[in-house]
Amino acid sequence: MLRTDIGKPPDLLVELRARTAEAHGRLERDLDLLGHPLDRDRFIFLLERFHGFHAVWEPKVDRMMGNEVAFLVPRHRTHRAAQDLMALGHTARDIAELPLCLAAARLVSSPEAAIGSLYVMEGLTLGGQITSQCLQRAAWLPRDGLGYFDPYGPATGTMWRHFRIWAATAKFGSADAVIASAVETFHTLQAWLVPVRR
């Protein structure tokens, strides 16, 4: 169980941002979600891959964090990726047969690792708002829109502030382990989401 009765150094989130900047920038550059409307097939590929990541990662985080599940469940996104895929023509069977990112389980080997990995995934919702806005220009966008990249809508800022408060008051053993996990989460996403160019 993660306890929140003892605080950690207040600059950890600043350190996380600085130490993950290179890996974050590389992933953002290679995904290239903001420059122009995404091709429908490429967007579906990304949704499939994000679904495969969350389907492994979220249950692992829930188990690791014990009674923090009430905080974590509203942040789940596996179902949002599935809803978007179904809006784009996938069946429930198609989704059940999607590949899983087994490497995501290794990102949550301790509470420290879970916090670092959560930092990355929650932070991606901030940029996801811009991605969602860019999608509005896509001719293939379903009439009711898509929700994976902007799961919190107008509450995004509030959800991020709540995460920062939660992370800033979490008790854990090693800030270095939190940072290492955040960096590794970016590396895992890079390997899983970005196709190898031959």
Coordinates of C-alpha atoms in Angstrom, one line a residue:
M1 CA 0.0 0.0 0.0
L2 CA 1.3 3.5 -0.9
R3 CA 1.1 5.8 2.1
T4 CA 0.9 9.6 1.8
D5 CA 1.7 10.7 5.3
I6 CA 5.3 11.6 4.6
G7 CA 6.3 14.0 1.8
K8 CA 9.1 13.8 -0.7
P9 CA 11.5 16.5 -1.9
P10 CA 9.2 19.2 -3.5
D11 CA 11.4 19.5 -6.6
L12 CA 10.9 15.8 -7.7
L13 CA 8.4 16.8 -10.3
V14 CA 10.7 19.4 -11.6
E15 CA 13.5 16.8 -11.7
L16 CA 11.2 14.4 -13.5
R17 CA 10.5 16.9 -16.2
A18 CA 14.1 17.7 -16.7
R19 CA 15.4 14.1 -16.7
T20 CA 12.7 12.8 -19.1
A21 CA 12.9 15.8 -21.5
E22 CA 15.1 14.0 -24.1
A23 CA 13.0 10.8 -24.2
H24 CA 9.8 12.8 -24.2
G25 CA 11.0 15.0 -27.0
R26 CA 12.1 12.0 -29.1
L27 CA 8.7 10.3 -28.7
E28 CA 6.8 13.4 -29.5
R29 CA 8.9 14.1 -32.6
D30 CA 8.7 10.5 -33.9
L31 CA 4.9 10.2 -33.4
D32 CA 4.4 13.6 -35.1
L33 CA 0.8 13.9 -34.0
L34 CA 0.5 17.7 -34.2
G35 CA 1.8 18.8 -37.6
H36 CA -1.1 17.8 -39.8
P37 CA -4.3 15.7 -39.6
L38 CA -3.5 12.1 -39.0
D39 CA -4.1 9.4 -41.7
R40 CA -7.0 7.2 -40.5
D41 CA -5.1 4.0 -40.8
R42 CA -2.1 5.4 -38.8
F43 CA -4.4 6.7 -36.1
I44 CA -6.1 3.3 -35.8
F45 CA -2.6 1.7 -35.5
L46 CA -1.7 4.1 -32.7
L47 CA -5.0 3.4 -30.9
E48 CA -4.4 -0.3 -31.2
R49 CA -1.0 0.0 -29.7
F50 CA -2.1 2.3 -26.9
H51 CA -4.8 -0.2 -26.1
G52 CA -2.3 -3.0 -25.9
F53 CA -0.1 -0.9 -23.6
H54 CA -2.9 0.1 -21.2
A55 CA -4.5 -3.4 -21.1
V56 CA -1.3 -4.7 -19.5
W57 CA -0.1 -1.6 -17.6
E58 CA -3.3 -0.5 -15.8
P59 CA -4.1 -3.8 -13.9
K60 CA -0.4 -3.9 -12.9
V61 CA -0.5 -0.4 -11.5
D62 CA -3.8 -1.1 -9.7
R63 CA -2.3 -4.1 -8.0
M64 CA 0.9 -2.4 -7.0
M65 CA -0.8 0.6 -5.5
G66 CA -3.2 -1.3 -3.3
N67 CA -5.9 1.0 -1.8
E68 CA -5.1 3.8 -4.2
V69 CA -7.4 2.2 -6.8
A70 CA -10.1 4.8 -6.1
F71 CA -7.7 7.5 -7.3
L72 CA -6.5 5.5 -10.3
V73 CA -9.7 4.0 -11.8
P74 CA -10.9 7.4 -13.2
R75 CA -7.6 7.6 -15.0
H76 CA -8.0 4.3 -16.8
R77 CA -7.9 4.6 -20.6
T78 CA -8.1 1.0 -21.9
H79 CA -11.8 1.4 -22.3
R80 CA -11.4 4.8 -24.0
A81 CA -9.1 3.3 -26.6
A82 CA -11.5 0.5 -27.2
Q83 CA -14.5 2.9 -27.6
D84 CA -12.6 4.9 -30.2
L85 CA -11.6 1.7 -32.1
M86 CA -15.2 0.6 -32.1
A87 CA -16.3 4.0 -33.4
L88 CA -13.7 3.5 -36.2
G89 CA -15.1 0.1 -37.2
H90 CA -13.4 -2.5 -34.9
T91 CA -15.5 -5.2 -33.4
A92 CA -15.2 -6.5 -29.8
R93 CA -13.5 -9.6 -31.2
D94 CA -11.0 -7.4 -33.1
I95 CA -10.1 -5.6 -30.0
A96 CA -9.8 -8.8 -27.9
E97 CA -7.3 -10.1 -30.4
L98 CA -5.0 -7.0 -30.5
P99 CA -1.4 -7.6 -29.5
L100 CA -0.4 -6.7 -25.9
C101 CA 2.6 -4.7 -24.8
L102 CA 4.0 -7.3 -22.3
A103 CA 7.0 -4.9 -21.6
A104 CA 4.5 -2.6 -19.9
A105 CA 4.2 -4.9 -16.9
R106 CA 7.9 -4.5 -16.1
L107 CA 7.4 -0.7 -15.7
V108 CA 5.5 -1.3 -12.4
S109 CA 7.9 -3.3 -10.3
S110 CA 7.5 -1.2 -7.2
P111 CA 5.4 1.8 -5.9
E112 CA 8.3 4.1 -6.9
A113 CA 8.2 2.7 -10.4
A114 CA 4.4 3.0 -10.6
I115 CA 4.7 6.7 -9.7
G116 CA 7.3 7.4 -12.3
S117 CA 5.3 5.6 -15.0
L118 CA 2.1 7.3 -14.0
Y119 CA 3.8 10.6 -14.3
V120 CA 4.4 9.9 -18.0
M121 CA 1.0 8.6 -18.8
E122 CA -0.8 11.4 -17.0
G123 CA 1.5 14.0 -18.5
L124 CA 0.6 12.7 -22.0
T125 CA -3.0 13.8 -21.4
L126 CA -1.8 17.4 -21.5
G127 CA -0.4 17.1 -25.0
G128 CA -3.4 14.9 -25.9
Q129 CA -5.7 17.9 -25.7
I130 CA -3.7 19.4 -28.6
T131 CA -3.8 16.2 -30.6
S132 CA -7.6 16.0 -30.1
Q133 CA -7.9 19.6 -31.5
C134 CA -5.8 18.6 -34.5
L135 CA -8.1 15.6 -35.1
Q136 CA -11.0 18.0 -35.6
R137 CA -9.6 18.7 -39.1
A138 CA -9.7 15.1 -40.1
A139 CA -12.4 14.2 -42.6
W140 CA -12.7 10.7 -41.3
L141 CA -13.4 11.7 -37.7
P142 CA -16.6 10.0 -36.4
R143 CA -19.6 12.2 -35.8
D144 CA -19.4 11.8 -32.0
G145 CA -15.7 12.4 -31.9
L146 CA -12.9 10.3 -30.3
G147 CA -11.9 10.4 -26.6
Y148 CA -8.7 8.6 -26.0
F149 CA -6.3 11.5 -26.4
D150 CA -8.5 13.9 -24.4
P151 CA -10.0 11.6 -21.7
Y152 CA -10.7 14.4 -19.2
G153 CA -11.9 17.1 -21.4
P154 CA -12.3 20.4 -19.6
A155 CA -11.1 18.7 -16.3
T156 CA -7.6 18.0 -17.7
G157 CA -5.9 20.8 -15.8
T158 CA -7.7 19.7 -12.6
M159 CA -6.8 16.1 -13.0
W160 CA -3.1 17.0 -13.6
R161 CA -3.1 19.2 -10.5
H162 CA -4.6 16.4 -8.4
F163 CA -2.0 14.0 -9.7
R164 CA 0.8 16.4 -8.8
I165 CA -0.6 16.8 -5.3
W166 CA -0.9 13.0 -5.0
A167 CA 2.6 12.4 -6.2
A168 CA 4.1 15.2 -4.1
T169 CA 2.7 13.6 -0.9
A170 CA 3.5 10.0 -1.7
K171 CA 5.9 8.2 0.6
F172 CA 8.5 6.0 -1.2
G173 CA 12.1 4.9 -0.8
S174 CA 14.0 6.3 -3.8
A175 CA 13.4 9.4 -6.0
D176 CA 16.0 7.9 -8.4
A177 CA 13.7 4.9 -8.9
V178 CA 10.8 7.1 -9.8
I179 CA 12.8 9.0 -12.3
A180 CA 14.3 5.8 -13.8
S181 CA 10.9 4.4 -14.3
A182 CA 9.6 7.5 -16.0
V183 CA 12.5 7.4 -18.5
E184 CA 11.9 3.7 -19.1
T185 CA 8.2 4.3 -19.7
F186 CA 9.1 6.7 -22.5
H187 CA 11.5 4.2 -23.9
T188 CA 8.9 1.4 -23.8
L189 CA 6.3 3.6 -25.5
Q190 CA 8.9 4.6 -28.1
A191 CA 9.6 0.9 -28.9
W192 CA 5.9 0.0 -28.9
L193 CA 4.4 2.9 -30.8
V194 CA 6.9 3.9 -33.4
P195 CA 7.2 1.5 -36.3
V196 CA 10.7 0.5 -37.3
R197 CA 11.6 2.2 -40.5
R198 CA 13.4 0.0 -42.9

